[in-house]
Coordinates of C-alpha atoms and ligand atoms in Angstrom, one line a residue:
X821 CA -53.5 23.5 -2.3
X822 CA -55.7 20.8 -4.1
X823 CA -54.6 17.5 -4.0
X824 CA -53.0 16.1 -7.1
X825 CA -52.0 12.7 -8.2
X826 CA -49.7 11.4 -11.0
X827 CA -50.5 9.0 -13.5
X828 CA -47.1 7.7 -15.5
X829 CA -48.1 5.8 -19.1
X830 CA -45.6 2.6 -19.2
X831 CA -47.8 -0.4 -20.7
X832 CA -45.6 -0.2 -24.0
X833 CA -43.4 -2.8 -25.2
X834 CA -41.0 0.1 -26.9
X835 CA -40.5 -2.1 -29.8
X836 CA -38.2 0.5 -31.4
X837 CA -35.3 -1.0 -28.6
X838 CA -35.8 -4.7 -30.6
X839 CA -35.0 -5.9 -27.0
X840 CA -36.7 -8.7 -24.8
X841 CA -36.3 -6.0 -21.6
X842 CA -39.6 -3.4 -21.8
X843 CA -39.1 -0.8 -22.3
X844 CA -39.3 2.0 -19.6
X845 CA -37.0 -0.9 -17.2
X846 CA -34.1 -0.2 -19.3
X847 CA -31.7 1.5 -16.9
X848 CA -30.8 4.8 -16.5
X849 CA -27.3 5.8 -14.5
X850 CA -27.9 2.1 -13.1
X851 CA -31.3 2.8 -12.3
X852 CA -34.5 2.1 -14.3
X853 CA -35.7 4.5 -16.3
X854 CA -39.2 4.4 -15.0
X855 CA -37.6 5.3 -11.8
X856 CA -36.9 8.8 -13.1
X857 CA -40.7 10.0 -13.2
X858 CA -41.8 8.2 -10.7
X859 CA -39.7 10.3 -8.4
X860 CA -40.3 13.3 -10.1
X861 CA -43.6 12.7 -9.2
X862 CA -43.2 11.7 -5.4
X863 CA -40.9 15.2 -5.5
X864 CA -43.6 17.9 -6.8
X865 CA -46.3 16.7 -4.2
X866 CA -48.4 13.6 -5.9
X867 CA -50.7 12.4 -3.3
X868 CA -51.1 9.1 -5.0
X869 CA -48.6 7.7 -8.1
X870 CA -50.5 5.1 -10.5
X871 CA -48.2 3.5 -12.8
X872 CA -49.9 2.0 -15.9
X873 CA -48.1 -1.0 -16.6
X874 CA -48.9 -4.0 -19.5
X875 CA -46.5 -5.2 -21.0
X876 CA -44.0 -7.0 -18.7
X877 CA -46.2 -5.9 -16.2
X878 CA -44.9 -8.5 -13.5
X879 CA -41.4 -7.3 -14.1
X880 CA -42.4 -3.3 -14.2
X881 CA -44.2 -4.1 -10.4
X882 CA -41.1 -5.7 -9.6
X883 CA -39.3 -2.9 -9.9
X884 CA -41.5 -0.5 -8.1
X885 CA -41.6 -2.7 -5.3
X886 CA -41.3 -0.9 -2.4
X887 CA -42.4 3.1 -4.2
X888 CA -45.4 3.2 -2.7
X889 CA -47.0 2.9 -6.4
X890 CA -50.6 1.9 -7.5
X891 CA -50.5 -0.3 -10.6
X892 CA -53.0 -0.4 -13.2
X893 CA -53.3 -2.8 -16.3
X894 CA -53.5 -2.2 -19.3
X895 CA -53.5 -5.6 -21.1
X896 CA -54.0 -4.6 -24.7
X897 CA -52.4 -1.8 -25.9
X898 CA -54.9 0.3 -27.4
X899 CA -53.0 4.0 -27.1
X900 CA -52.0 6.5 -25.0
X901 CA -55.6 7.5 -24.1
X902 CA -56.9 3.9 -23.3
X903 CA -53.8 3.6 -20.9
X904 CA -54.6 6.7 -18.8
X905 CA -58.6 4.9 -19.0
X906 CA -57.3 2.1 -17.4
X907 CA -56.5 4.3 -14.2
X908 CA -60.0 5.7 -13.8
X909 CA -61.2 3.0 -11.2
X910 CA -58.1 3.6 -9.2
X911 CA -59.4 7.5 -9.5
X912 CA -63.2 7.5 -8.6
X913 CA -64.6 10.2 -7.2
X914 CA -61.5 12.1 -7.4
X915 CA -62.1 15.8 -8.6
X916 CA -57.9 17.1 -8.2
X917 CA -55.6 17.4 -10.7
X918 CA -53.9 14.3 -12.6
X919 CA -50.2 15.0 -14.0
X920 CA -49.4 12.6 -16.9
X921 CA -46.4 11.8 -17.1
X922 CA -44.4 9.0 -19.8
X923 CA -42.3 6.2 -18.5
X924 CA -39.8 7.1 -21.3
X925 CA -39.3 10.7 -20.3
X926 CA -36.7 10.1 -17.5
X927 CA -34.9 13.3 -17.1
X928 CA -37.8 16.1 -16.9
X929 CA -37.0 18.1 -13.5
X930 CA -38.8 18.7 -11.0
X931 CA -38.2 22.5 -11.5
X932 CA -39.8 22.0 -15.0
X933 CA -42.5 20.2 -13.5
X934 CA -42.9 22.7 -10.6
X935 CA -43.3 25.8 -13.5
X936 CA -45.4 23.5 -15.4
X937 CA -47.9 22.8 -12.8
X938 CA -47.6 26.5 -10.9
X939 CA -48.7 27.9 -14.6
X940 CA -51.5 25.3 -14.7
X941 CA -53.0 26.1 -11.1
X942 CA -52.4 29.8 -12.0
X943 CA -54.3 30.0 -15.0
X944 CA -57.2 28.1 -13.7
X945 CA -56.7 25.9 -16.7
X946 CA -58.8 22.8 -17.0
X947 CA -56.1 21.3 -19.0
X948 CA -52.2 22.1 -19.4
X949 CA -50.0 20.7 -22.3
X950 CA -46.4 20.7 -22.1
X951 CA -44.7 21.9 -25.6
X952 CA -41.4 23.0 -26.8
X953 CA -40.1 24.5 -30.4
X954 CA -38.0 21.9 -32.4
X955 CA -35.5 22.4 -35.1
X956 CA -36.6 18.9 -36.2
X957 CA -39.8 18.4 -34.9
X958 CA -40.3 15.3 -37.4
X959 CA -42.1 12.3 -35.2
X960 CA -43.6 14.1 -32.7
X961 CA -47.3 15.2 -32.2
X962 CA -47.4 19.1 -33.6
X963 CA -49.3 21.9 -31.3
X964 CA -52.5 23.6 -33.1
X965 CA -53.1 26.7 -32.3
X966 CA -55.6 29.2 -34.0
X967 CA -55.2 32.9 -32.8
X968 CA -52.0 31.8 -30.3
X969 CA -55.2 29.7 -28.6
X970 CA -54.4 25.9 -28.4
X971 CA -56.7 24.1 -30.5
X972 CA -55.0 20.6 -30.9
X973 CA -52.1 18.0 -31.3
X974 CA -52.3 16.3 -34.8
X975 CA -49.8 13.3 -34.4
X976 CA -46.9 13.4 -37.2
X977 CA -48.5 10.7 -39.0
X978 CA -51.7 11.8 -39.7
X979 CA -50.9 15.7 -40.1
X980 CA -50.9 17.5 -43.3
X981 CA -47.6 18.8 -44.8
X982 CA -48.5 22.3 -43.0
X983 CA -49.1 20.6 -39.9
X984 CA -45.8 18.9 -40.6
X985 CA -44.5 22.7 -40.8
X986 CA -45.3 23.6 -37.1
X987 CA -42.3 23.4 -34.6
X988 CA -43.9 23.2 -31.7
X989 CA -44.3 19.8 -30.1
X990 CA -45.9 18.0 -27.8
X991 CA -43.8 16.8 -25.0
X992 CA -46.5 13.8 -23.7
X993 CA -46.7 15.2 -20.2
X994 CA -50.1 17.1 -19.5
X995 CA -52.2 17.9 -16.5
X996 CA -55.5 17.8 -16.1
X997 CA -58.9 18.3 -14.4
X998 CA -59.6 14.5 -12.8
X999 CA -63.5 15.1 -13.6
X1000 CA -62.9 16.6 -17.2
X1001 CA -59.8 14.1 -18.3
X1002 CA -62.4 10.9 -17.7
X1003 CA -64.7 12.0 -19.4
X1004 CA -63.1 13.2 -22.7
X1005 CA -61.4 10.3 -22.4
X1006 CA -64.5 8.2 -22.7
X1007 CA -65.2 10.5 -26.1
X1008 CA -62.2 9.6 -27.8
X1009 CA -62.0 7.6 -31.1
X1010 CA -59.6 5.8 -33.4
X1011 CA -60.1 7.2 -36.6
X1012 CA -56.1 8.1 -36.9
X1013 CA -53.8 6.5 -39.2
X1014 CA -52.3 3.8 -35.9
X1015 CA -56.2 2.8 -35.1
X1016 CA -55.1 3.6 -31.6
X1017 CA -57.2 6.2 -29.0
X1018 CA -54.9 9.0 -28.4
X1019 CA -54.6 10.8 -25.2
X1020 CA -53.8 13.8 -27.1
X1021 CA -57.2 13.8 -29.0
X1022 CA -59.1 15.1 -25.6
X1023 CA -57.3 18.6 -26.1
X1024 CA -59.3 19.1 -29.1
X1025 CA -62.4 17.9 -27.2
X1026 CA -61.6 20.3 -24.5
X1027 CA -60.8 23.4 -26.9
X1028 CA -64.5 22.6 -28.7
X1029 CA -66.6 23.0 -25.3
X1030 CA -64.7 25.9 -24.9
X1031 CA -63.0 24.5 -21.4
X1032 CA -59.8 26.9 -20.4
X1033 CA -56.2 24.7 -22.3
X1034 CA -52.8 25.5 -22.9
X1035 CA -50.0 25.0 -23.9
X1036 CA -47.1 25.5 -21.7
X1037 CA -43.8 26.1 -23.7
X1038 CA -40.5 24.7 -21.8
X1039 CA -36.5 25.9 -23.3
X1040 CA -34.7 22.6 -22.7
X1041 CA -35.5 19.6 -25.1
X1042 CA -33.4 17.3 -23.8
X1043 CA -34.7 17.1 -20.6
X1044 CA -38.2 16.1 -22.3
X1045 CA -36.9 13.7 -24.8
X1046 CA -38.7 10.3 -24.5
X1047 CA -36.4 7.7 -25.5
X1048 CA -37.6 5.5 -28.2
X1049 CA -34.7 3.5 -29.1
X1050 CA -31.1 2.8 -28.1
X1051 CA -29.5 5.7 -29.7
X1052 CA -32.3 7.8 -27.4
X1053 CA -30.9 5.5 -24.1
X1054 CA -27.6 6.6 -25.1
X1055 CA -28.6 10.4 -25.1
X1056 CA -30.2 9.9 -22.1
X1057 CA -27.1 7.9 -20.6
X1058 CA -25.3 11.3 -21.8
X1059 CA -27.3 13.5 -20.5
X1060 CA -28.0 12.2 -16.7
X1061 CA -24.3 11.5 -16.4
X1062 CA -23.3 15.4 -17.2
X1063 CA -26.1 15.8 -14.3
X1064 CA -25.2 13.3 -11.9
X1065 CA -21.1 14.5 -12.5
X1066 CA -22.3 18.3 -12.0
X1067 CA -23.6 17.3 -8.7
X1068 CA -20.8 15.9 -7.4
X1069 CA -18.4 18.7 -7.9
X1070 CA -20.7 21.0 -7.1
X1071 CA -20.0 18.5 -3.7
X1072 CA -16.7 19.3 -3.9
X1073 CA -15.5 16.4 -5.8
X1074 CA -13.1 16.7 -8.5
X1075 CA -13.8 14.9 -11.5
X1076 CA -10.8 14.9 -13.7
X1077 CA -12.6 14.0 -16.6
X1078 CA -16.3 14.3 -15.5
X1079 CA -17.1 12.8 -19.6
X1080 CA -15.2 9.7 -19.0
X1081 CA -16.5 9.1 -15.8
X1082 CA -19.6 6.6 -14.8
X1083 CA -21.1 7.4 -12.0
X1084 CA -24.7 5.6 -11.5
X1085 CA -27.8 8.0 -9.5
X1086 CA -27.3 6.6 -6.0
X1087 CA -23.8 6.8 -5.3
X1088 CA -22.1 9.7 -2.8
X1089 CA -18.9 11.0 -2.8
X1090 CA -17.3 13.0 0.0
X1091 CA -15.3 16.4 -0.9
X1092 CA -11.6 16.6 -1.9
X1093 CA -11.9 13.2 -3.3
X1094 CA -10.5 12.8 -6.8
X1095 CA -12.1 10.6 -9.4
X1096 CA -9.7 9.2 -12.2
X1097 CA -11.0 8.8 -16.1
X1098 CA -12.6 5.6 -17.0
X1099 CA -13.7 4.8 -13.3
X1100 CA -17.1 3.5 -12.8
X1101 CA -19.4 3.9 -9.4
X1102 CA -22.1 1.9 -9.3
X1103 CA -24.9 0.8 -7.3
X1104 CA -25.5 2.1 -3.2
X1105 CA -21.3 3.0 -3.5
X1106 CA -20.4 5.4 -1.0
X1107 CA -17.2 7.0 -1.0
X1108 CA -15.7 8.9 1.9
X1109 CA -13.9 12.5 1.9
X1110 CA -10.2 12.9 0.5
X1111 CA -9.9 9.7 -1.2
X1112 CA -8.0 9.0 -5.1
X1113 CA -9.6 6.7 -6.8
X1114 CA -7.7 6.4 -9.9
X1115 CA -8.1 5.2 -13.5
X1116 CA -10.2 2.1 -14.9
X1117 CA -11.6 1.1 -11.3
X1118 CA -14.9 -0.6 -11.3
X1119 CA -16.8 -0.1 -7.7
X1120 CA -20.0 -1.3 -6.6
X1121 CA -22.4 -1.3 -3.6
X1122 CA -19.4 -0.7 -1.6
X1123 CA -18.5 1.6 1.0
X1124 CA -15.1 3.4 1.6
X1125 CA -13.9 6.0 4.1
X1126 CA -11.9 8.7 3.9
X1127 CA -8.6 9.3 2.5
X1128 CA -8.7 5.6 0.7
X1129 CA -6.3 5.5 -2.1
X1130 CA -7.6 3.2 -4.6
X1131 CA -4.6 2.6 -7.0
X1132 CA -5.3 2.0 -11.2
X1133 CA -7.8 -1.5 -12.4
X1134 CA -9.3 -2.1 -9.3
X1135 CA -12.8 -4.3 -9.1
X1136 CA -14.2 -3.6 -5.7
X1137 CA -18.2 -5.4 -5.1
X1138 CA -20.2 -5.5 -2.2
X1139 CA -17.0 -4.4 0.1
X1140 CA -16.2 -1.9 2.5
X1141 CA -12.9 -0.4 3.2
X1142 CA -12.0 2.1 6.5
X1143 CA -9.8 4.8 6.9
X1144 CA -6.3 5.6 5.0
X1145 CA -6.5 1.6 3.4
X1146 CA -4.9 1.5 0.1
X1147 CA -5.5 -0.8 -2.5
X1148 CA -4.1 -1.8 -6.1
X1149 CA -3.3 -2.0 -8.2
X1150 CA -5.1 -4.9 -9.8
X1151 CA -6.8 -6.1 -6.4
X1152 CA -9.9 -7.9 -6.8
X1153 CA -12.2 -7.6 -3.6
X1154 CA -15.2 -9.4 -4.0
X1155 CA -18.6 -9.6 -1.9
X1156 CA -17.8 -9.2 2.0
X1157 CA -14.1 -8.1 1.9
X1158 CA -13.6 -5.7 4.9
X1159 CA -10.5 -3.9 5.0
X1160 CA -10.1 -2.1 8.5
X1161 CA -8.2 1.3 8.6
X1162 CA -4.9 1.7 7.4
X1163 CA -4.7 -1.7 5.6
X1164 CA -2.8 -2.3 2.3
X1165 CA -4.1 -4.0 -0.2
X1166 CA -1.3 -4.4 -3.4
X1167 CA -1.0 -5.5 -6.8
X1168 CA -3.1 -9.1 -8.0
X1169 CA -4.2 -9.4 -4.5
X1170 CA -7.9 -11.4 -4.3
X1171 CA -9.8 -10.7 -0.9
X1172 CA -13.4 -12.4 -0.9
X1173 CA -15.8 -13.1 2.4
X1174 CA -12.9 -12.0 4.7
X1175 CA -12.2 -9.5 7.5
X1176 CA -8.7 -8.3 7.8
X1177 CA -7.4 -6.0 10.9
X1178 CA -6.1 -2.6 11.2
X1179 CA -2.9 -1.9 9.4
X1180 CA -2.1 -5.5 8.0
X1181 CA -0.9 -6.0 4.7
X1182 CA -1.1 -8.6 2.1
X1183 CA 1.2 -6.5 -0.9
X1184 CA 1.7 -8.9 -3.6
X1185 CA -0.2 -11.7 -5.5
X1186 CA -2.2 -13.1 -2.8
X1187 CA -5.5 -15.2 -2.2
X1188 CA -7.8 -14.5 0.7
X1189 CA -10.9 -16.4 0.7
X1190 CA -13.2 -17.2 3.9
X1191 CA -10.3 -15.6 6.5
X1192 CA -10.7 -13.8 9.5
X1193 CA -7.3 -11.4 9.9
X1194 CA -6.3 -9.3 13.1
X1195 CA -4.0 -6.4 13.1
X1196 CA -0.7 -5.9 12.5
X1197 CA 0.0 -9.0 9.8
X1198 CA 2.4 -9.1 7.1
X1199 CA 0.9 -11.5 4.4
X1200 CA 3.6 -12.8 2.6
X1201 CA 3.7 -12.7 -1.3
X1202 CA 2.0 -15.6 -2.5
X1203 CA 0.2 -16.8 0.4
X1204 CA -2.9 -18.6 -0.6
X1205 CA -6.3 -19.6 1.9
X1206 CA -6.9 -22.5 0.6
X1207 CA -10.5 -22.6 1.2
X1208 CA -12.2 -24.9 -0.9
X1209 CA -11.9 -28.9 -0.6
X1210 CA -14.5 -29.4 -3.5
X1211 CA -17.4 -29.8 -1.8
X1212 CA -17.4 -26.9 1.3
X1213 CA -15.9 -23.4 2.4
X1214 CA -13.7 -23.6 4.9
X1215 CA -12.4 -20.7 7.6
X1216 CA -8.6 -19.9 8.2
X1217 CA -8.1 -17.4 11.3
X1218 CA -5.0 -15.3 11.7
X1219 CA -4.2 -13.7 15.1
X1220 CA -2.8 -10.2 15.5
X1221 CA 1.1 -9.7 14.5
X1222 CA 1.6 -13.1 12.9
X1223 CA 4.1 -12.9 9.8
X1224 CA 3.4 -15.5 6.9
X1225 CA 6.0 -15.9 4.5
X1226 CA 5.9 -15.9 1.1
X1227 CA 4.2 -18.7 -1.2
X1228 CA 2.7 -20.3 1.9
X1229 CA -0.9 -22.2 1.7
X1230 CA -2.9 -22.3 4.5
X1231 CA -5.1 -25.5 4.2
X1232 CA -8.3 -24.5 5.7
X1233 CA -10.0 -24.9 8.4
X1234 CA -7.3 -24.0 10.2
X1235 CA -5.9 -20.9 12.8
X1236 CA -2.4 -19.2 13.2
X1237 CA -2.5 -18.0 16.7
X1238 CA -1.3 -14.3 17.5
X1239 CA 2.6 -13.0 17.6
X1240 CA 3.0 -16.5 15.5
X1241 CA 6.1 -16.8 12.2
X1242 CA 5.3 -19.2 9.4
X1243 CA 8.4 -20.2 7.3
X1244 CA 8.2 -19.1 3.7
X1245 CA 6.8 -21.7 1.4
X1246 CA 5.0 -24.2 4.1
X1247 CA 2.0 -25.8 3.8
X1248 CA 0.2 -25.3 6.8
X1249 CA -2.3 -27.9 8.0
X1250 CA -2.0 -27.9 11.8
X1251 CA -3.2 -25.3 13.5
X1252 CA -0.1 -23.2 15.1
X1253 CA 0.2 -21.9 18.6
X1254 CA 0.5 -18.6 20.0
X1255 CA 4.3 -17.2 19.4
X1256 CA 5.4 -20.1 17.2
X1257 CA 7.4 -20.7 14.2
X1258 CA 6.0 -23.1 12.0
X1259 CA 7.6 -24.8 8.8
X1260 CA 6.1 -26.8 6.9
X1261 CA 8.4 -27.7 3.8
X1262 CA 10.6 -30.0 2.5
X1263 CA 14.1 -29.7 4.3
X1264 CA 17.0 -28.4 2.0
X1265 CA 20.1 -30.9 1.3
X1266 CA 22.6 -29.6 -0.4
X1267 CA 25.0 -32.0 -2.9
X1268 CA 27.9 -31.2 -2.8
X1269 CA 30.3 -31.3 -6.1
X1270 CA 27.2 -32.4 -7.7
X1271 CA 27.9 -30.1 -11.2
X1272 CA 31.3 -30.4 -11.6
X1273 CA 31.6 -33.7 -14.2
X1274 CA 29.0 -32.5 -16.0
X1275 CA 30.2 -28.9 -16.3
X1276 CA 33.8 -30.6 -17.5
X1277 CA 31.9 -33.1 -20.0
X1278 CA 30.2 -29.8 -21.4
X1279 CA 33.0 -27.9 -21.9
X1280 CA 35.5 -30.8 -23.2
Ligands
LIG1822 C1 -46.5 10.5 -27.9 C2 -47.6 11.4 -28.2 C3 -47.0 12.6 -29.1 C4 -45.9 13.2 -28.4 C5 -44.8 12.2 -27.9 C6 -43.8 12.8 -27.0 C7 -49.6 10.1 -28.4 C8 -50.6 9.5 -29.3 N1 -48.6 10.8 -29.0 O1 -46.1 9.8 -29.1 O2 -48.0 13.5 -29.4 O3 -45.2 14.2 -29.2 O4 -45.5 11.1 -27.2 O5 -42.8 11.9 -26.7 O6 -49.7 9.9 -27.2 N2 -48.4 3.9 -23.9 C9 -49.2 3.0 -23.1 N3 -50.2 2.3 -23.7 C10 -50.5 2.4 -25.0 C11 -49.7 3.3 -25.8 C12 -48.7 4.0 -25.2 O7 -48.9 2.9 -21.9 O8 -51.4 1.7 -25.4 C13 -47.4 4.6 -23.2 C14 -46.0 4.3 -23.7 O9 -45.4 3.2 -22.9 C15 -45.2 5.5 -23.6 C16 -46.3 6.6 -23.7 O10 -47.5 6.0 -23.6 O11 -44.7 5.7 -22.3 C17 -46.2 7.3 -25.1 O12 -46.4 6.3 -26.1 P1 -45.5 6.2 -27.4 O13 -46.0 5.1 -28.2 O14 -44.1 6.3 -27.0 O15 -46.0 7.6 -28.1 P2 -45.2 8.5 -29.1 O16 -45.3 7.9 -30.5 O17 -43.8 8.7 -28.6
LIG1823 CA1 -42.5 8.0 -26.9

């Protein structure tokens, strides 16, 4: 097969999103939506991907770094047809085809792509135009045709009230003859009501010389949508969700409510896990097989193993937890909490930078900051790492089997040496010794008698 490259149009500004972000870097299931195409691309074979950015163009290269994408600048946007211009020194001496493809258009597929550009090779065509019939086609550049032959897209604005009448429209992906697409480019004007050179234009260029174009008509709308504004984003949102959630139980993963679900593009999910209502995946989360993650839990970039139970309103970041842990509900595990297998995690428990071992458990209203934990340790219910002296971090090391008792601080830097007790409520400052019991706390004296006047005065 011939060689083809992909050019993706995303130099606007999309100033129909009144928003400082451009446009096409607006994300997407957590991703941005320019991410969506350029994949698409990569997916159907492009030997080369040329992104034409403009505006924001540092932040749009940003983004792509690492794609293995060409940029090309467009500084002034002059139109859809100067911006595909602007990749013709990038394309010199290239004579393949060139799929154009829209920044905006995020959830085309590459099925729909593959049966556009199979019926475009097939056909010999020297140009293909992607359409599809409208209900409300209102906005969109209207298909032409004169005896079912394409003859032209006329832009909303400047058609007449029976162009206004057709319901075909055009989609604003196309592909094209490298040779032929350059140089109807080069013959395009700006006599249209925008003043701007419109890629479209060159179809009626193409149908004049008599070159071969169609149109190639596509069923599914929604998948060519280009988002314009935030109530397009949210469509989109929509949309890519009920995709992204129909992969996963197609996985196996039950999704109890797949609609109030958030689940971003990059996240995995083992099968037999079961996904609560109003839980949100994000980021590189990957979730092992047989887990419950239940209601209103927020995770990101994290990684969890199998049959974790992650109880209701849990915030897990940058975390990972092993085997049969549970956690919640309301824990808080911010960036570097490991939790090795079988741990338990409870209720307004805070775990941040810190390791803790196999089968220990902090249960109930507990900091744990900077701390390296073995196995087998009962945190006591209000134990708090303190950490920070208000200038640096400090580490507090806890050997295997030690038991803390409740409402204890642990001044850090400091280590409680394996098999070790601490008495409820001490303040530990000395490191303790292997097998020890440590208080810490002011001894108990009891007064004896010392209620009884003032009981009698009360009561006289
Ligand atoms: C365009 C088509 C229209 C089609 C519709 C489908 C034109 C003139 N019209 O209209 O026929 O029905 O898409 O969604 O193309 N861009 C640049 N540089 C520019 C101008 C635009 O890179 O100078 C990019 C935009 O970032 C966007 C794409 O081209 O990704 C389309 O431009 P947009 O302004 O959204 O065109 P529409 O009015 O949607
Ligand atoms: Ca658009």
């Amino acid at each position: 097969m011939e060689p083809m490259v992909t050019v993706i149009l995303a130099a606007g500004r999309g100033t129909r999103m009144k928003s400082e972000l451009v446009k096409v870097l607006h994300p997407v299931a957590g991703r941005p939506m320019l991410a969506y195409p350029v994949a698409a691309a990569r997916a159907v074979g492009s030997r080369r991907i040329i992104v034409v950015a403009g505006y924001q163009k540092d932040k749009v290269e940003a983004a792509l770094q690492g794609q293995q994408v060409d940029i090309a600048l467009q500084e002034e946007q002059l139109g859809s047809g100067h911006a595909v211009l602007m990749a013709a020194p990038q394309l010199a001496g290239f004579a393949g085809d060139v799929l154009i493809l829209c920044g905006d258009v995020p959830l085309v597929t590459t099925a729909t792509l593959e049966a556009f550009l199979g019926a475009h090779r097939e056909n010999k065509a020297c140009m293909s135009v992607l359409t599809v019939d409208l209900d409300n086609p209102a906005g969109y550049g209207r298909i032409l045709r004169t005896e079912n032959q394409l003859r032209g897209i006329v832009e909303h604005r400047d058609a007449t009230e029976e162009q206004r009448a057709v319901r075909e429209i055009n989609t604003g992906i196309y592909c094209c003859r490298a040779p032929f697409l350059f140089e109807a480019l080069g013959k395009v004007k700006t006599n249209n009501d925008q003043g701007e050179y419109y890629l479209p234009d060159i179809v009626s260029i193409a149908a004049a010389s008599g070159m071969k174009v169609q149109a190639v008509k596509t069923g599914d709308f929604s998948e060519v949508e280009g988002i314009n504004d935030r109530a397009g984003l949210a469509r989109a949102e929509r949309a890519m969700q009920a995709r992204i959630a129909g992969q996963h139980m197609a996985n196996g993963v039950t999704l109890l409510d797949p609609q109030a679900t958030y689940i971003e593009a990059g996240v995995r999910i083992g099968a037999d896990t079961v996904v609560y209502p109003g839980t949100s995946l994000r980021g590189a989360t990957e979730i092992g097989s047989g887990c419950t993650i239940d209601m209103h839990c927020m995770i990101q970039d994290s990684k969890i193993g199998n049959r974790v139970h992650v109880q209701p309103s849990c915030v897990i970041e940058k975390s990972s937890i092993a085997d049969a842990a549970t956690v919640g509900p309301f824990a808080h595990l911010r960036p570097e909490a490991v939790l090795e297998e079988g741990v338990h995690v409870g209720n307004f428990v805070e775990v941040k930078k810190s390791r803790i071992g196999r089968g220990s458990k902090a249960n109930h209203l507990t900091y744990i900051g900077d701390a390296t934990i073995g196995a087998g340790v009962n945190v006591g219910a209000g134990t708090i790492t303190c950490n920070y002296d208000g200038k640096r971090k400090h580490p507090t090391v806890i050997g295997d089997n030690v038991f803390i008792g409740s409402n204890t601080a642990l001044v850090a830097p400091v280590t409680i040496c394996k098999n070790a007790l601490i008495g409820a409520g001490s303040t530990i400052t000395k490191n303790v010794p292997e097998n020890a019991l440590a208080v810490a706390r002011g001894s108990q004296k009891n007064y004896e008698n010392f209620m009884v006047p003032k009981i009698r005065r009360d009561t006289d």
